[in-house]
Short mmCIF file of C-alpha atoms and ligand atoms in Angstrom, two decimals:
data_model
loop_
_atom_site.label_atom_id
_atom_site.label_comp_id
_atom_site.label_asym_id
_atom_site.label_seq_id
_atom_site.Cartn_x
_atom_site.Cartn_y
_atom_site.Cartn_z
CA MET A 1 -91.05 -128.08 60.88
CA GLU A 2 -92.43 -124.78 60.28
CA PRO A 3 -96.07 -125.53 59.06
CA PRO A 4 -97.32 -123.98 55.72
CA MET A 5 -99.83 -121.24 55.96
CA ASN A 6 -102.45 -122.43 54.45
CA ILE A 7 -103.15 -124.93 57.48
CA ASN A 8 -103.42 -122.51 60.42
CA VAL A 9 -106.51 -124.08 62.09
CA LYS A 10 -106.51 -121.38 65.16
CA ASP A 11 -107.44 -119.08 62.00
CA ALA A 12 -109.78 -121.33 60.44
CA GLN A 13 -111.24 -122.19 63.96
CA PRO A 14 -111.49 -118.97 66.70
CA GLY A 15 -111.14 -120.00 69.50
CA ASP A 16 -112.43 -124.08 69.48
CA ALA A 17 -112.89 -125.09 73.11
CA VAL A 18 -111.39 -128.20 72.48
CA GLU A 19 -107.99 -126.94 70.66
CA ARG A 20 -107.65 -124.35 73.44
CA GLY A 21 -107.37 -127.26 76.04
CA ILE A 22 -105.37 -129.38 73.91
CA GLY A 23 -103.24 -126.12 73.34
CA ALA A 24 -102.50 -125.43 77.18
CA TYR A 25 -100.37 -129.04 77.63
CA LEU A 26 -99.22 -129.16 73.87
CA ASP A 27 -95.94 -127.99 74.53
CA GLU A 28 -95.49 -131.17 77.30
CA ILE A 29 -96.87 -133.62 74.48
CA VAL A 30 -94.57 -132.65 71.68
CA ALA A 31 -91.45 -132.78 74.46
CA LEU A 32 -93.07 -136.14 74.82
CA ARG A 33 -93.00 -136.57 71.11
CA HIS A 34 -89.33 -135.83 71.14
CA ASP A 35 -88.24 -137.81 74.17
CA LEU A 36 -90.21 -141.10 72.12
CA HIS A 37 -88.02 -140.24 69.12
CA GLN A 38 -84.81 -140.12 70.95
CA HIS A 39 -85.30 -143.32 72.53
CA PRO A 40 -87.29 -145.25 69.54
CA GLU A 41 -87.70 -148.74 69.94
CA LEU A 42 -88.37 -151.89 67.12
CA SER A 43 -91.38 -154.36 66.93
CA PHE A 44 -92.40 -156.18 70.16
CA HIS A 45 -89.64 -154.76 71.49
CA GLU A 46 -91.59 -150.74 72.97
CA HIS A 47 -91.23 -151.48 76.43
CA ARG A 48 -89.95 -147.94 77.46
CA THR A 49 -93.01 -146.45 74.91
CA SER A 50 -95.77 -148.78 76.60
CA ASP A 51 -94.20 -147.59 80.78
CA ILE A 52 -94.75 -144.21 79.49
CA VAL A 53 -97.93 -144.92 77.85
CA ALA A 54 -99.69 -146.93 80.20
CA THR A 55 -98.20 -144.69 83.07
CA ARG A 56 -99.89 -140.90 81.39
CA LEU A 57 -103.17 -142.98 80.89
CA LYS A 58 -103.57 -144.49 84.81
CA SER A 59 -102.42 -140.81 85.80
CA TRP A 60 -105.31 -139.79 84.10
CA GLY A 61 -108.19 -141.78 85.30
CA TYR A 62 -108.11 -144.57 82.69
CA GLU A 63 -108.00 -148.15 83.49
CA VAL A 64 -105.06 -149.29 81.80
CA GLU A 65 -104.62 -152.79 80.82
CA THR A 66 -100.91 -153.78 79.88
CA GLY A 67 -98.89 -156.90 78.09
CA ILE A 68 -101.24 -157.68 75.65
CA ALA A 69 -99.24 -158.72 72.48
CA GLY A 70 -95.99 -158.40 74.58
CA THR A 71 -96.35 -154.50 74.77
CA GLY A 72 -98.99 -153.49 73.95
CA VAL A 73 -101.84 -150.71 76.38
CA VAL A 74 -105.17 -150.87 76.08
CA ALA A 75 -107.12 -148.14 78.34
CA THR A 76 -110.83 -148.08 78.92
CA LEU A 77 -113.07 -144.55 79.99
CA ASN A 78 -116.36 -145.11 80.55
CA ARG A 79 -118.68 -141.48 81.23
CA GLY A 80 -122.22 -140.48 81.55
CA GLU A 81 -125.72 -142.65 81.66
CA GLY A 82 -124.86 -145.81 79.69
CA SER A 83 -121.66 -146.56 81.30
CA PRO A 84 -120.23 -148.63 82.08
CA ARG A 85 -121.92 -151.11 79.32
CA GLY A 86 -125.32 -150.69 79.94
CA GLU A 87 -127.70 -151.52 77.62
CA GLY A 88 -127.25 -149.09 74.26
CA SER A 89 -124.18 -147.83 75.75
CA ARG A 90 -121.68 -147.50 72.70
CA GLN A 91 -118.25 -148.30 72.84
CA ILE A 92 -115.24 -146.79 69.89
CA GLY A 93 -111.86 -148.29 69.55
CA ILE A 94 -109.08 -145.68 68.93
CA ARG A 95 -105.87 -147.04 67.58
CA ALA A 96 -102.66 -145.69 67.33
CA ASP A 97 -98.94 -148.23 66.32
CA MET A 98 -95.55 -147.43 68.93
CA ASP A 99 -92.83 -149.41 66.82
CA ALA A 100 -89.87 -148.07 64.88
CA LEU A 101 -87.35 -149.27 62.37
CA PRO A 102 -84.50 -150.41 61.79
CA ILE A 103 -82.85 -147.57 59.65
CA GLU A 104 -79.97 -144.87 61.06
CA GLU A 105 -81.28 -141.58 61.43
CA ALA A 106 -79.34 -138.56 59.25
CA THR A 107 -81.94 -136.07 60.08
CA GLY A 108 -79.38 -134.33 62.55
CA LEU A 109 -81.73 -132.96 64.51
CA ALA A 110 -81.87 -131.79 68.04
CA HIS A 111 -84.34 -134.92 69.25
CA ALA A 112 -82.99 -137.78 66.92
CA SER A 113 -82.69 -141.14 67.77
CA THR A 114 -80.17 -141.90 70.53
CA ASN A 115 -80.85 -145.82 69.96
CA ARG A 116 -78.31 -146.45 67.12
CA GLY A 117 -79.76 -148.19 63.87
CA VAL A 118 -83.19 -147.88 64.91
CA MET A 119 -85.49 -144.24 64.00
CA HIS A 120 -89.11 -143.47 64.19
CA ALA A 121 -88.73 -142.88 60.30
CA CYS A 122 -92.60 -143.86 60.01
CA GLY A 123 -94.72 -141.16 63.15
CA HIS A 124 -95.28 -143.90 64.97
CA ASP A 125 -94.31 -141.70 68.08
CA GLY A 126 -96.20 -138.80 66.62
CA HIS A 127 -99.28 -141.33 66.09
CA THR A 128 -98.49 -142.34 69.65
CA ALA A 129 -98.46 -138.35 71.33
CA ILE A 130 -101.60 -137.37 68.89
CA LEU A 131 -103.71 -140.32 70.70
CA LEU A 132 -102.15 -139.23 74.10
CA ALA A 133 -103.38 -135.50 73.70
CA ALA A 134 -106.35 -136.95 72.78
CA ALA A 135 -106.19 -139.44 75.89
CA ARG A 136 -106.03 -136.19 77.73
CA TYR A 137 -108.59 -134.21 76.92
CA LEU A 138 -111.13 -136.64 76.84
CA ALA A 139 -110.79 -137.50 80.40
CA GLU A 140 -110.46 -134.38 81.65
CA ALA A 141 -112.98 -132.40 79.36
CA GLY A 142 -114.69 -135.06 77.01
CA ARG A 143 -118.32 -134.60 76.05
CA PHE A 144 -119.67 -138.01 76.06
CA ASP A 145 -121.66 -141.03 77.16
CA GLY A 146 -120.58 -144.59 76.71
CA THR A 147 -117.33 -145.94 76.46
CA LEU A 148 -113.72 -145.03 75.31
CA ARG A 149 -110.94 -147.79 74.51
CA LEU A 150 -107.63 -146.75 73.36
CA ILE A 151 -105.31 -149.50 71.84
CA PHE A 152 -101.86 -148.69 71.72
CA GLN A 153 -100.66 -151.44 69.38
CA PRO A 154 -96.86 -152.81 69.12
CA ALA A 155 -95.42 -153.98 65.98
CA GLU A 156 -97.11 -152.54 63.31
CA GLU A 157 -93.91 -152.53 61.14
CA ILE A 158 -92.75 -155.99 61.10
CA GLY A 159 -96.98 -156.73 60.38
CA ALA A 160 -97.42 -158.42 63.34
CA GLY A 161 -98.68 -156.77 65.94
CA ALA A 162 -102.54 -156.28 65.29
CA ARG A 163 -102.80 -159.91 64.51
CA LYS A 164 -101.08 -160.47 67.96
CA MET A 165 -103.31 -158.16 69.29
CA LEU A 166 -106.42 -160.03 68.36
CA SER A 167 -105.27 -163.30 68.32
CA GLU A 168 -105.06 -162.25 72.54
CA GLY A 169 -108.78 -161.44 71.96
CA LEU A 170 -108.58 -158.10 71.78
CA PHE A 171 -112.22 -157.53 71.08
CA GLU A 172 -113.17 -159.73 73.03
CA ARG A 173 -111.85 -158.67 75.69
CA PHE A 174 -112.58 -154.92 75.49
CA PRO A 175 -115.13 -154.98 72.65
CA VAL A 176 -115.74 -151.82 70.02
CA ASP A 177 -119.02 -151.09 68.10
CA ALA A 178 -115.91 -149.61 65.54
CA VAL A 179 -112.39 -148.70 65.45
CA PHE A 180 -110.44 -145.81 64.09
CA GLY A 181 -106.56 -145.42 63.54
CA LEU A 182 -104.78 -142.45 61.45
CA HIS A 183 -101.35 -142.09 59.53
CA ASN A 184 -99.72 -139.34 58.05
CA TRP A 185 -99.19 -138.98 54.86
CA PRO A 186 -95.72 -137.12 54.07
CA GLY A 187 -96.55 -134.88 50.32
CA VAL A 188 -99.89 -134.07 51.37
CA PRO A 189 -100.10 -130.44 52.79
CA SER A 190 -100.07 -130.14 57.15
CA GLY A 191 -102.93 -131.14 58.69
CA GLN A 192 -104.77 -131.92 55.61
CA PHE A 193 -107.45 -135.03 56.25
CA GLY A 194 -107.80 -137.97 54.28
CA PHE A 195 -110.50 -140.39 53.63
CA VAL A 196 -111.53 -143.23 51.45
CA ALA A 197 -113.94 -145.10 50.97
CA GLY A 198 -113.64 -148.61 50.79
CA SER A 199 -109.99 -150.27 50.17
CA ALA A 200 -107.19 -147.73 51.06
CA MET A 201 -103.99 -149.86 51.34
CA ALA A 202 -103.01 -152.66 49.88
CA SER A 203 -102.43 -156.05 50.79
CA VAL A 204 -98.57 -156.68 51.02
CA ASP A 205 -97.31 -160.90 49.71
CA GLN A 206 -94.09 -162.37 49.48
CA CYS A 207 -93.19 -164.89 47.18
CA ASN A 208 -89.43 -166.07 47.08
CA ILE A 209 -88.28 -168.24 43.84
CA LYS A 210 -85.61 -170.32 43.44
CA ILE A 211 -84.81 -171.57 40.02
CA VAL A 212 -82.45 -174.58 40.72
CA GLY A 213 -80.53 -175.55 37.33
CA LYS A 214 -76.87 -177.91 36.75
CA GLY A 215 -74.30 -175.26 37.26
CA GLY A 216 -71.17 -176.03 35.28
CA HIS A 217 -67.90 -174.50 33.12
CA GLY A 218 -68.93 -170.99 31.74
CA ALA A 219 -67.76 -171.89 28.50
CA GLU A 220 -69.03 -175.61 28.22
CA PRO A 221 -72.58 -174.04 28.44
CA GLN A 222 -74.25 -176.73 26.17
CA ARG A 223 -73.55 -179.35 29.96
CA THR A 224 -75.00 -176.99 32.30
CA VAL A 225 -79.19 -176.04 33.19
CA ASP A 226 -78.35 -172.43 33.01
CA PRO A 227 -80.84 -171.00 36.21
CA VAL A 228 -79.41 -167.11 35.04
CA LEU A 229 -81.40 -167.66 31.62
CA ALA A 230 -84.55 -168.92 33.41
CA THR A 231 -84.76 -165.94 35.91
CA ALA A 232 -83.89 -163.24 33.47
CA SER A 233 -86.98 -164.97 31.49
CA LEU A 234 -89.17 -165.41 34.24
CA ILE A 235 -88.31 -161.83 34.88
CA THR A 236 -89.62 -160.68 32.07
CA ALA A 237 -92.64 -162.84 32.19
CA LEU A 238 -93.80 -161.68 35.46
CA GLN A 239 -94.45 -158.36 34.43
CA SER A 240 -96.95 -159.83 32.17
CA VAL A 241 -99.64 -160.62 34.74
CA VAL A 242 -100.34 -157.43 35.42
CA SER A 243 -100.33 -156.12 32.11
CA ARG A 244 -102.30 -158.96 30.76
CA ASN A 245 -104.30 -161.40 33.71
CA VAL A 246 -105.18 -158.46 36.00
CA ASP A 247 -108.55 -156.13 35.06
CA PRO A 248 -106.93 -152.99 33.97
CA GLN A 249 -108.92 -150.84 35.67
CA GLU A 250 -107.54 -152.87 39.23
CA MET A 251 -104.72 -152.61 40.76
CA ALA A 252 -102.07 -154.83 41.58
CA VAL A 253 -97.72 -154.99 41.39
CA VAL A 254 -95.44 -157.35 41.03
CA THR A 255 -91.99 -156.11 41.94
CA VAL A 256 -88.99 -158.24 42.30
CA GLY A 257 -87.03 -156.76 44.90
CA SER A 258 -83.88 -159.31 45.29
CA ILE A 259 -82.08 -161.66 42.69
CA HIS A 260 -79.40 -163.60 43.58
CA GLY A 261 -77.53 -165.98 41.59
CA GLY A 262 -73.83 -167.29 40.60
CA SER A 263 -70.70 -165.12 41.98
CA ALA A 264 -67.85 -165.92 38.78
CA SER A 265 -68.19 -165.10 35.28
CA ASN A 266 -67.22 -168.17 34.32
CA VAL A 267 -69.11 -170.06 36.50
CA ILE A 268 -72.77 -171.30 35.24
CA PRO A 269 -74.34 -171.54 38.91
CA GLU A 270 -76.66 -174.21 40.14
CA SER A 271 -79.38 -171.50 41.35
CA VAL A 272 -80.50 -168.19 40.98
CA ALA A 273 -83.20 -166.73 44.10
CA LEU A 274 -85.55 -164.65 44.00
CA LYS A 275 -88.12 -162.27 46.55
CA LEU A 276 -91.09 -160.44 45.30
CA THR A 277 -93.37 -158.55 46.62
CA LEU A 278 -97.20 -158.64 45.63
CA ARG A 279 -100.15 -155.89 46.34
CA ALA A 280 -103.60 -155.32 45.50
CA PHE A 281 -106.63 -153.49 46.72
CA ASN A 282 -109.03 -156.52 47.24
CA GLU A 283 -109.11 -160.38 47.67
CA THR A 284 -109.75 -161.38 43.66
CA VAL A 285 -106.91 -159.47 42.40
CA ARG A 286 -104.28 -160.68 44.86
CA GLY A 287 -106.18 -164.31 44.66
CA LEU A 288 -104.98 -164.31 40.90
CA LEU A 289 -101.17 -162.89 41.47
CA GLY A 290 -100.72 -165.84 43.77
CA GLU A 291 -102.10 -168.22 41.20
CA ARG A 292 -100.44 -166.73 38.33
CA VAL A 293 -96.71 -166.30 39.75
CA PRO A 294 -96.28 -169.14 41.40
CA ALA A 295 -97.29 -170.85 37.62
CA LEU A 296 -95.64 -168.56 35.64
CA ALA A 297 -91.54 -169.44 37.70
CA ARG A 298 -92.69 -173.28 37.07
CA ALA A 299 -93.73 -173.22 33.82
CA GLN A 300 -91.00 -170.45 32.72
CA ALA A 301 -88.27 -172.93 34.99
CA GLU A 302 -89.68 -176.20 32.95
CA SER A 303 -89.22 -174.86 29.39
CA PHE A 304 -85.66 -174.12 30.04
CA GLY A 305 -85.05 -177.69 31.90
CA ALA A 306 -85.11 -176.10 35.41
CA THR A 307 -87.05 -176.56 38.06
CA ALA A 308 -88.53 -173.55 40.15
CA GLU A 309 -88.86 -174.20 44.23
CA VAL A 310 -91.73 -171.64 45.33
CA ASP A 311 -92.47 -170.32 48.96
CA TYR A 312 -95.63 -167.75 48.60
CA ARG A 313 -96.41 -166.27 52.19
CA ARG A 314 -99.13 -164.14 52.55
CA GLY A 315 -98.53 -161.17 54.45
CA PHE A 316 -101.96 -159.00 55.41
CA PRO A 317 -105.02 -157.84 53.80
CA ALA A 318 -105.72 -154.58 52.05
CA LEU A 319 -107.29 -152.29 54.03
CA ILE A 320 -110.50 -151.72 53.88
CA ASN A 321 -112.07 -149.11 55.33
CA HIS A 322 -115.96 -149.30 55.71
CA ARG A 323 -118.50 -147.00 54.40
CA ALA A 324 -120.53 -145.92 57.08
CA GLU A 325 -117.77 -145.15 59.50
CA THR A 326 -115.71 -143.44 56.63
CA ASP A 327 -118.76 -140.93 55.99
CA LEU A 328 -119.32 -140.17 59.88
CA ALA A 329 -115.70 -139.99 60.27
CA ARG A 330 -115.43 -137.68 57.36
CA SER A 331 -118.69 -135.03 58.57
CA VAL A 332 -116.12 -135.24 61.54
CA ALA A 333 -113.07 -133.50 59.78
CA LEU A 334 -115.47 -131.23 57.84
CA GLU A 335 -117.06 -129.75 60.90
CA ALA A 336 -113.96 -129.01 62.66
CA PHE A 337 -111.89 -127.91 60.41
CA GLY A 338 -113.91 -126.94 56.89
CA ALA A 339 -113.86 -128.22 52.93
CA GLY A 340 -110.67 -126.94 53.09
CA GLN A 341 -108.42 -129.16 55.26
CA VAL A 342 -110.46 -131.94 54.20
CA VAL A 343 -110.14 -134.62 51.16
CA SER A 344 -113.63 -136.64 50.40
CA ASP A 345 -111.99 -138.60 48.40
CA PHE A 346 -108.27 -139.57 49.60
CA LYS A 347 -106.36 -141.65 46.61
CA PRO A 348 -106.22 -145.17 47.80
CA ARG A 349 -102.14 -146.29 48.51
CA THR A 350 -100.04 -149.11 47.53
CA ALA A 351 -98.47 -149.69 50.77
CA SER A 352 -99.68 -151.50 54.07
CA GLU A 353 -101.00 -152.26 57.08
CA ASP A 354 -101.71 -154.55 59.72
CA PHE A 355 -104.75 -152.35 60.87
CA ALA A 356 -106.91 -154.03 58.24
CA PHE A 357 -107.02 -157.20 59.93
CA MET A 358 -109.14 -155.28 63.06
CA LEU A 359 -111.08 -153.42 59.91
CA GLU A 360 -111.42 -157.48 58.59
CA GLN A 361 -113.43 -157.95 62.41
CA LYS A 362 -114.46 -154.78 62.98
CA ALA A 363 -116.16 -151.71 61.88
CA GLY A 364 -113.94 -148.28 61.14
CA SER A 365 -112.19 -146.74 59.02
CA TYR A 366 -108.65 -145.54 59.02
CA LEU A 367 -107.61 -142.23 58.04
CA PHE A 368 -104.53 -140.22 56.82
CA VAL A 369 -103.47 -136.53 57.63
CA GLY A 370 -100.73 -134.57 55.81
CA ASN A 371 -97.64 -134.39 57.07
CA GLY A 372 -96.15 -131.79 54.78
CA ASP A 373 -93.43 -131.15 52.79
CA SER A 374 -91.28 -133.38 54.73
CA ALA A 375 -88.94 -136.76 52.92
CA PRO A 376 -91.02 -139.49 52.52
CA LEU A 377 -92.18 -142.45 55.42
CA HIS A 378 -89.45 -145.00 55.86
CA SER A 379 -86.67 -142.56 54.76
CA ALA A 380 -83.34 -141.73 56.89
CA THR A 381 -84.12 -138.11 56.10
CA TYR A 382 -87.98 -138.44 57.20
CA ASP A 383 -89.39 -135.92 60.42
CA PHE A 384 -92.65 -135.97 61.68
CA ASN A 385 -94.20 -132.69 61.60
CA ASP A 386 -95.32 -131.55 65.37
CA ALA A 387 -97.52 -128.69 63.52
CA ILE A 388 -100.45 -132.31 62.92
CA ILE A 389 -100.59 -132.69 66.53
CA ALA A 390 -103.56 -130.72 67.47
CA PRO A 391 -105.47 -131.21 64.19
CA ALA A 392 -105.15 -134.69 64.89
CA ALA A 393 -105.50 -134.63 68.06
CA ARG A 394 -108.76 -132.46 68.07
CA TYR A 395 -109.75 -134.15 65.57
CA TRP A 396 -110.12 -137.45 67.91
CA VAL A 397 -111.55 -135.39 70.45
CA ARG A 398 -114.38 -134.65 67.95
CA LEU A 399 -114.30 -138.21 66.75
CA VAL A 400 -115.53 -139.75 69.92
CA GLU A 401 -117.90 -137.00 71.15
CA THR A 402 -119.42 -137.69 67.60
CA PHE A 403 -119.47 -141.54 67.93
CA LEU A 404 -120.70 -141.73 72.08
CA ALA A 405 -122.84 -138.75 71.59
CA ARG A 406 -125.17 -137.90 74.72
ZN1 ZN B 1 -93.67 -147.86 58.23
ZN1 ZN B 2 -96.24 -146.65 59.87
#
């Protein structure tokens, strides 16, 4: 994709050494990104990707640990007087995700997926390529004093990879003072950086509800307990949670995404099954949804003489950026790219991201990089914008050099 005129970072910051350094092998990185795109792998199956990442990092001089959470990779580079991990030495972690989605690609691109039914529709191939581009520069020419840790995470899409890496002692084995990550964002100008202090992405929980009545002949409803009618009432009532229970100044989403019940026009079924997604920006609202939704399901069912079986599954928490690290991350972008390329108070997103688990354990910040005018994430026609690799890699380099300043 051709980047829009207004994002030409080359013109904005002529002669930047990092940009020149990355520019020398940018073609190679773009080719690697296309290769990853052609060979997407589902969550926890990123074997080929993980091998490529580990091999490259080793060739650039990183100490590389593989097999964390199955296919996860952590690479370490110590540099300067404080290393390795001397008194007062600082350590920074940067994370990229590696997995793809079960989507049949419909872009028609030359480098489209060759793995049928699997697609990098969220740009994790791009995130991996960006971090590798930065990794190479930092190894060859990075000016820092301390410990750099690059975390290549599996299984973000199923919300399991970060948690598994943490449960396998990620930050005990590879300590960091702060951790950072990024996501490309369609609809935001290509190469523009967005920062959010505080809640940046929503929590996600799932609730499966089964309304159980008493089936029978559609012509004799008086001899049944109709779960379809009870469900219809419940779906309407559920929309009162956001409008009547949640503080109007807070964000919450209650979506009934699936409803299944019955099979014939003249039969009242035994039960109807619903699947809901619930989202919030903080634990208070999240907890409120967790109380009100099951309570309404039970009360509504009961009012019709039916019962509700509720299976509430907590997914992952809201992603909450730490203020000091977000201030630092923003200042690095402002210095490197200028105010025109930085949205200082990017709007929080109601999508979710399992980097939230890492930010529960460590200070840090998750930032956004505009992907330009592309199809949305998780769409079969989504295309990662290669024009953002260079500025985003340059950003990681500048962040590391600032965080681990000599
Ligand atoms: Zn995704
Ligand atoms: Zn993603």
